[in-house]
Amino acid sequence: MAKTVCSRFHADYSVCVALISDVHDARELRKSVMSGKFEATLLNPEMILDEFQILVAANQAINLHVLNKMVTKSLHSEILYRLSPSKNISDSFKKFGTGENDKAVCVVIVNDKNKSTLDLILNISQGKLTDLEKLANLTDMDKVKKIYKLTDEELSQSPMLDAIVSRIASKDIVTI
């Protein structure tokens, strides 16, 4: 079975991150999330360098959910919003969310104790669970650099993941 990452941030919250490849119907997946058929964050893997990037955003979203201070309407949309350096919600969804024709999807699910949501997503997408180590192979480095406004000088001083995570962590403090 493919590797997924599951983390626990608060006693009542767990986060599962999975990569699905060979997706046949990303459009139906998006529609299912938007209609409330299941709760999940569907990410464009081209924008994700490492699962740690997702876990940082998920931790922020969960903390804001617990404090009742989210910017978006749901915990899963807050995760997507937290990944983006932009404070524009629709821009965050466009850049980091799954497109209708994507062939791979990075899925984030909060509190899926029996993995029924992940099974439902796999069934709808007709895709296959893939090792998260393959995530970096799908990353579009040029897009990531552009969206996070990463400079060559900055990247000569620290790894790209560190720069991205710093931007995610400081989103509410600093505007890029």
PDB file of C-alpha atoms in Angstrom:
ATOM      1  CA  MET A   1       0.000   0.000   0.000  1.00  0.00           C
ATOM      2  CA  ALA A   2       1.151   3.528  -0.709  1.00  0.00           C
ATOM      3  CA  LYS A   3       2.474   5.716   2.056  1.00  0.00           C
ATOM      4  CA  THR A   4       0.207   8.322   3.564  1.00  0.00           C
ATOM      5  CA  VAL A   5       1.090  10.699   6.377  1.00  0.00           C
ATOM      6  CA  CYS A   6      -1.187  10.946   9.376  1.00  0.00           C
ATOM      7  CA  SER A   7      -0.527  13.471  12.113  1.00  0.00           C
ATOM      8  CA  ARG A   8      -2.268  14.462  15.301  1.00  0.00           C
ATOM      9  CA  PHE A   9      -2.172  18.130  16.337  1.00  0.00           C
ATOM     10  CA  HIS A  10      -4.905  18.311  18.938  1.00  0.00           C
ATOM     11  CA  ALA A  11      -6.578  15.569  20.927  1.00  0.00           C
ATOM     12  CA  ASP A  12      -9.659  15.744  18.696  1.00  0.00           C
ATOM     13  CA  TYR A  13      -7.973  16.247  15.311  1.00  0.00           C
ATOM     14  CA  SER A  14      -5.955  14.018  13.023  1.00  0.00           C
ATOM     15  CA  VAL A  15      -4.765  14.845   9.515  1.00  0.00           C
ATOM     16  CA  CYS A  16      -4.223  12.348   6.718  1.00  0.00           C
ATOM     17  CA  VAL A  17      -2.346  13.345   3.546  1.00  0.00           C
ATOM     18  CA  ALA A  18      -2.418  11.103   0.479  1.00  0.00           C
ATOM     19  CA  LEU A  19      -1.380  11.345  -3.149  1.00  0.00           C
ATOM     20  CA  ILE A  20      -3.623   9.896  -5.828  1.00  0.00           C
ATOM     21  CA  SER A  21      -2.289   9.430  -9.343  1.00  0.00           C
ATOM     22  CA  ASP A  22      -3.947   8.341 -12.588  1.00  0.00           C
ATOM     23  CA  VAL A  23      -7.055  10.320 -11.676  1.00  0.00           C
ATOM     24  CA  HIS A  24      -9.783   9.848 -14.278  1.00  0.00           C
ATOM     25  CA  ASP A  25     -12.349  12.354 -13.028  1.00  0.00           C
ATOM     26  CA  ALA A  26     -10.935  15.283 -11.053  1.00  0.00           C
ATOM     27  CA  ARG A  27     -13.989  17.268 -12.100  1.00  0.00           C
ATOM     28  CA  GLU A  28     -16.294  14.843 -10.274  1.00  0.00           C
ATOM     29  CA  LEU A  29     -14.029  14.985  -7.209  1.00  0.00           C
ATOM     30  CA  ARG A  30     -14.258  18.778  -7.094  1.00  0.00           C
ATOM     31  CA  LYS A  31     -18.017  18.613  -7.549  1.00  0.00           C
ATOM     32  CA  SER A  32     -18.324  16.101  -4.702  1.00  0.00           C
ATOM     33  CA  VAL A  33     -16.372  18.336  -2.327  1.00  0.00           C
ATOM     34  CA  MET A  34     -18.295  21.451  -3.309  1.00  0.00           C
ATOM     35  CA  SER A  35     -21.642  19.685  -2.859  1.00  0.00           C
ATOM     36  CA  GLY A  36     -20.658  18.325   0.566  1.00  0.00           C
ATOM     37  CA  LYS A  37     -20.670  14.663  -0.466  1.00  0.00           C
ATOM     38  CA  PHE A  38     -17.453  14.348   1.534  1.00  0.00           C
ATOM     39  CA  GLU A  39     -15.084  16.678   3.348  1.00  0.00           C
ATOM     40  CA  ALA A  40     -11.521  16.907   2.080  1.00  0.00           C
ATOM     41  CA  THR A  41      -8.992  19.361   0.714  1.00  0.00           C
ATOM     42  CA  LEU A  42      -8.052  18.588  -2.890  1.00  0.00           C
ATOM     43  CA  LEU A  43      -4.709  20.112  -3.818  1.00  0.00           C
ATOM     44  CA  ASN A  44      -2.850  20.548  -7.064  1.00  0.00           C
ATOM     45  CA  PRO A  45       0.363  18.552  -6.490  1.00  0.00           C
ATOM     46  CA  GLU A  46       2.253  20.899  -8.822  1.00  0.00           C
ATOM     47  CA  MET A  47       2.149  23.458  -6.006  1.00  0.00           C
ATOM     48  CA  ILE A  48       3.314  21.142  -3.224  1.00  0.00           C
ATOM     49  CA  LEU A  49       6.994  20.507  -2.611  1.00  0.00           C
ATOM     50  CA  ASP A  50       6.652  18.295   0.446  1.00  0.00           C
ATOM     51  CA  GLU A  51       3.939  16.963   2.756  1.00  0.00           C
ATOM     52  CA  PHE A  52       5.424  19.066   5.578  1.00  0.00           C
ATOM     53  CA  GLN A  53       4.172  22.158   3.713  1.00  0.00           C
ATOM     54  CA  ILE A  54       0.645  20.736   3.956  1.00  0.00           C
ATOM     55  CA  LEU A  55       0.990  19.750   7.608  1.00  0.00           C
ATOM     56  CA  VAL A  56       2.054  23.284   8.568  1.00  0.00           C
ATOM     57  CA  ALA A  57      -0.995  24.740   6.803  1.00  0.00           C
ATOM     58  CA  ALA A  58      -3.265  22.089   8.354  1.00  0.00           C
ATOM     59  CA  ASN A  59      -1.922  22.821  11.831  1.00  0.00           C
ATOM     60  CA  GLN A  60      -2.643  26.528  11.364  1.00  0.00           C
ATOM     61  CA  ALA A  61      -6.140  25.789  10.073  1.00  0.00           C
ATOM     62  CA  ILE A  62      -6.905  23.481  13.005  1.00  0.00           C
ATOM     63  CA  ASN A  63      -5.621  26.038  15.512  1.00  0.00           C
ATOM     64  CA  LEU A  64      -7.818  28.730  13.961  1.00  0.00           C
ATOM     65  CA  HIS A  65     -10.778  26.334  13.889  1.00  0.00           C
ATOM     66  CA  VAL A  66     -10.357  25.581  17.590  1.00  0.00           C
ATOM     67  CA  LEU A  67     -10.163  29.333  18.311  1.00  0.00           C
ATOM     68  CA  ASN A  68     -13.151  29.993  16.014  1.00  0.00           C
ATOM     69  CA  LYS A  69     -11.063  32.466  13.974  1.00  0.00           C
ATOM     70  CA  MET A  70     -10.987  30.912  10.501  1.00  0.00           C
ATOM     71  CA  VAL A  71     -11.072  33.138   7.431  1.00  0.00           C
ATOM     72  CA  THR A  72     -12.940  30.611   5.274  1.00  0.00           C
ATOM     73  CA  LYS A  73     -16.168  28.694   5.900  1.00  0.00           C
ATOM     74  CA  SER A  74     -14.747  25.206   6.496  1.00  0.00           C
ATOM     75  CA  LEU A  75     -11.687  23.584   7.981  1.00  0.00           C
ATOM     76  CA  HIS A  76     -10.740  21.971   4.674  1.00  0.00           C
ATOM     77  CA  SER A  77     -10.997  25.213   2.719  1.00  0.00           C
ATOM     78  CA  GLU A  78      -8.943  26.919   5.440  1.00  0.00           C
ATOM     79  CA  ILE A  79      -6.126  24.420   4.825  1.00  0.00           C
ATOM     80  CA  LEU A  80      -6.105  25.342   1.140  1.00  0.00           C
ATOM     81  CA  TYR A  81      -6.187  29.060   1.974  1.00  0.00           C
ATOM     82  CA  ARG A  82      -3.333  28.697   4.496  1.00  0.00           C
ATOM     83  CA  LEU A  83      -1.060  27.156   1.836  1.00  0.00           C
ATOM     84  CA  SER A  84      -1.220  30.269  -0.307  1.00  0.00           C
ATOM     85  CA  PRO A  85       0.853  33.378   0.354  1.00  0.00           C
ATOM     86  CA  SER A  86      -2.090  35.437  -0.948  1.00  0.00           C
ATOM     87  CA  LYS A  87      -4.861  36.728   1.296  1.00  0.00           C
ATOM     88  CA  ASN A  88      -7.292  36.453  -1.618  1.00  0.00           C
ATOM     89  CA  ILE A  89      -9.397  33.346  -0.974  1.00  0.00           C
ATOM     90  CA  SER A  90     -10.491  32.722  -4.572  1.00  0.00           C
ATOM     91  CA  ASP A  91      -6.907  33.224  -5.788  1.00  0.00           C
ATOM     92  CA  SER A  92      -5.737  30.660  -3.218  1.00  0.00           C
ATOM     93  CA  PHE A  93      -8.325  28.153  -4.461  1.00  0.00           C
ATOM     94  CA  LYS A  94      -7.371  28.698  -8.121  1.00  0.00           C
ATOM     95  CA  LYS A  95      -3.639  28.318  -7.550  1.00  0.00           C
ATOM     96  CA  PHE A  96      -3.576  25.534  -4.980  1.00  0.00           C
ATOM     97  CA  GLY A  97      -6.836  23.654  -5.580  1.00  0.00           C
ATOM     98  CA  THR A  98      -7.299  20.752  -7.944  1.00  0.00           C
ATOM     99  CA  GLY A  99      -8.215  21.588 -11.517  1.00  0.00           C
ATOM    100  CA  GLU A 100     -10.965  19.759 -13.383  1.00  0.00           C
ATOM    101  CA  ASN A 101      -8.512  18.026 -15.705  1.00  0.00           C
ATOM    102  CA  ASP A 102      -5.733  17.184 -13.231  1.00  0.00           C
ATOM    103  CA  LYS A 103      -4.387  13.644 -13.416  1.00  0.00           C
ATOM    104  CA  ALA A 104      -2.984  13.677  -9.879  1.00  0.00           C
ATOM    105  CA  VAL A 105      -4.492  15.001  -6.661  1.00  0.00           C
ATOM    106  CA  CYS A 106      -3.036  15.533  -3.236  1.00  0.00           C
ATOM    107  CA  VAL A 107      -5.773  14.860  -0.674  1.00  0.00           C
ATOM    108  CA  VAL A 108      -5.938  16.186   2.885  1.00  0.00           C
ATOM    109  CA  ILE A 109      -8.571  14.755   5.194  1.00  0.00           C
ATOM    110  CA  VAL A 110      -9.160  15.768   8.786  1.00  0.00           C
ATOM    111  CA  ASN A 111     -10.582  13.183  11.203  1.00  0.00           C
ATOM    112  CA  ASP A 112     -11.106  10.279   8.799  1.00  0.00           C
ATOM    113  CA  LYS A 113     -10.701   7.588  11.454  1.00  0.00           C
ATOM    114  CA  ASN A 114     -11.778   4.596   9.363  1.00  0.00           C
ATOM    115  CA  LYS A 115     -10.448   5.965   6.033  1.00  0.00           C
ATOM    116  CA  SER A 116     -13.921   5.845   4.485  1.00  0.00           C
ATOM    117  CA  THR A 117     -13.475   9.309   2.908  1.00  0.00           C
ATOM    118  CA  LEU A 118     -10.201   8.286   1.293  1.00  0.00           C
ATOM    119  CA  ASP A 119     -11.838   5.112  -0.017  1.00  0.00           C
ATOM    120  CA  LEU A 120     -14.711   7.181  -1.447  1.00  0.00           C
ATOM    121  CA  ILE A 121     -12.256   9.547  -3.148  1.00  0.00           C
ATOM    122  CA  LEU A 122     -10.331   6.635  -4.644  1.00  0.00           C
ATOM    123  CA  ASN A 123     -13.588   5.171  -5.926  1.00  0.00           C
ATOM    124  CA  ILE A 124     -14.777   8.422  -7.528  1.00  0.00           C
ATOM    125  CA  SER A 125     -11.382   9.324  -9.022  1.00  0.00           C
ATOM    126  CA  GLN A 126     -10.675   5.786 -10.224  1.00  0.00           C
ATOM    127  CA  GLY A 127      -7.077   6.667  -9.372  1.00  0.00           C
ATOM    128  CA  LYS A 128      -4.478   4.846  -7.382  1.00  0.00           C
ATOM    129  CA  LEU A 129      -2.905   5.654  -4.052  1.00  0.00           C
ATOM    130  CA  THR A 130       0.711   6.632  -4.647  1.00  0.00           C
ATOM    131  CA  ASP A 131       3.677   7.029  -2.310  1.00  0.00           C
ATOM    132  CA  LEU A 132       4.008  10.578  -1.042  1.00  0.00           C
ATOM    133  CA  GLU A 133       7.705  10.461  -1.897  1.00  0.00           C
ATOM    134  CA  LYS A 134       6.583  10.913  -5.526  1.00  0.00           C
ATOM    135  CA  LEU A 135       5.050  14.298  -4.658  1.00  0.00           C
ATOM    136  CA  ALA A 136       8.289  16.195  -5.383  1.00  0.00           C
ATOM    137  CA  ASN A 137       8.343  14.689  -8.909  1.00  0.00           C
ATOM    138  CA  LEU A 138       5.028  16.426  -9.639  1.00  0.00           C
ATOM    139  CA  THR A 139       6.043  19.837  -8.275  1.00  0.00           C
ATOM    140  CA  ASP A 140       6.340  22.648 -10.819  1.00  0.00           C
ATOM    141  CA  MET A 141       9.337  24.451  -9.300  1.00  0.00           C
ATOM    142  CA  ASP A 142       8.966  27.513 -11.532  1.00  0.00           C
ATOM    143  CA  LYS A 143       5.322  28.005 -10.506  1.00  0.00           C
ATOM    144  CA  VAL A 144       6.156  27.515  -6.838  1.00  0.00           C
ATOM    145  CA  LYS A 145       9.016  30.032  -7.019  1.00  0.00           C
ATOM    146  CA  LYS A 146       6.767  32.546  -8.761  1.00  0.00           C
ATOM    147  CA  ILE A 147       3.760  32.213  -6.446  1.00  0.00           C
ATOM    148  CA  TYR A 148       5.834  32.327  -3.268  1.00  0.00           C
ATOM    149  CA  LYS A 149       8.078  35.026  -4.780  1.00  0.00           C
ATOM    150  CA  LEU A 150      11.251  33.095  -4.018  1.00  0.00           C
ATOM    151  CA  THR A 151      14.469  34.675  -5.226  1.00  0.00           C
ATOM    152  CA  ASP A 152      17.663  32.893  -6.228  1.00  0.00           C
ATOM    153  CA  GLU A 153      19.469  34.851  -3.523  1.00  0.00           C
ATOM    154  CA  GLU A 154      17.049  33.602  -0.875  1.00  0.00           C
ATOM    155  CA  LEU A 155      17.312  30.033  -2.147  1.00  0.00           C
ATOM    156  CA  SER A 156      21.107  30.203  -1.999  1.00  0.00           C
ATOM    157  CA  GLN A 157      20.781  30.844   1.752  1.00  0.00           C
ATOM    158  CA  SER A 158      18.123  28.289   2.704  1.00  0.00           C
ATOM    159  CA  PRO A 159      16.245  25.323   1.219  1.00  0.00           C
ATOM    160  CA  MET A 160      13.070  26.033  -0.752  1.00  0.00           C
ATOM    161  CA  LEU A 161      10.888  24.123   1.721  1.00  0.00           C
ATOM    162  CA  ASP A 162      12.138  26.324   4.584  1.00  0.00           C
ATOM    163  CA  ALA A 163      11.299  29.477   2.632  1.00  0.00           C
ATOM    164  CA  ILE A 164       7.811  28.195   1.777  1.00  0.00           C
ATOM    165  CA  VAL A 165       7.034  27.098   5.324  1.00  0.00           C
ATOM    166  CA  SER A 166       8.218  30.468   6.644  1.00  0.00           C
ATOM    167  CA  ARG A 167       5.773  32.215   4.333  1.00  0.00           C
ATOM    168  CA  ILE A 168       2.920  29.928   5.362  1.00  0.00           C
ATOM    169  CA  ALA A 169       3.684  30.405   9.047  1.00  0.00           C
ATOM    170  CA  SER A 170       3.880  34.180   8.779  1.00  0.00           C
ATOM    171  CA  LYS A 171       0.926  34.727   6.430  1.00  0.00           C
ATOM    172  CA  ASP A 172      -1.122  36.728   8.938  1.00  0.00           C
ATOM    173  CA  ILE A 173       1.873  38.841   9.931  1.00  0.00           C
ATOM    174  CA  VAL A 174       3.610  39.605   6.630  1.00  0.00           C
ATOM    175  CA  THR A 175       2.119  40.257   3.198  1.00  0.00           C
ATOM    176  CA  ILE A 176       4.331  39.203   0.285  1.00  0.00           C
TER     177      ILE A 176
END
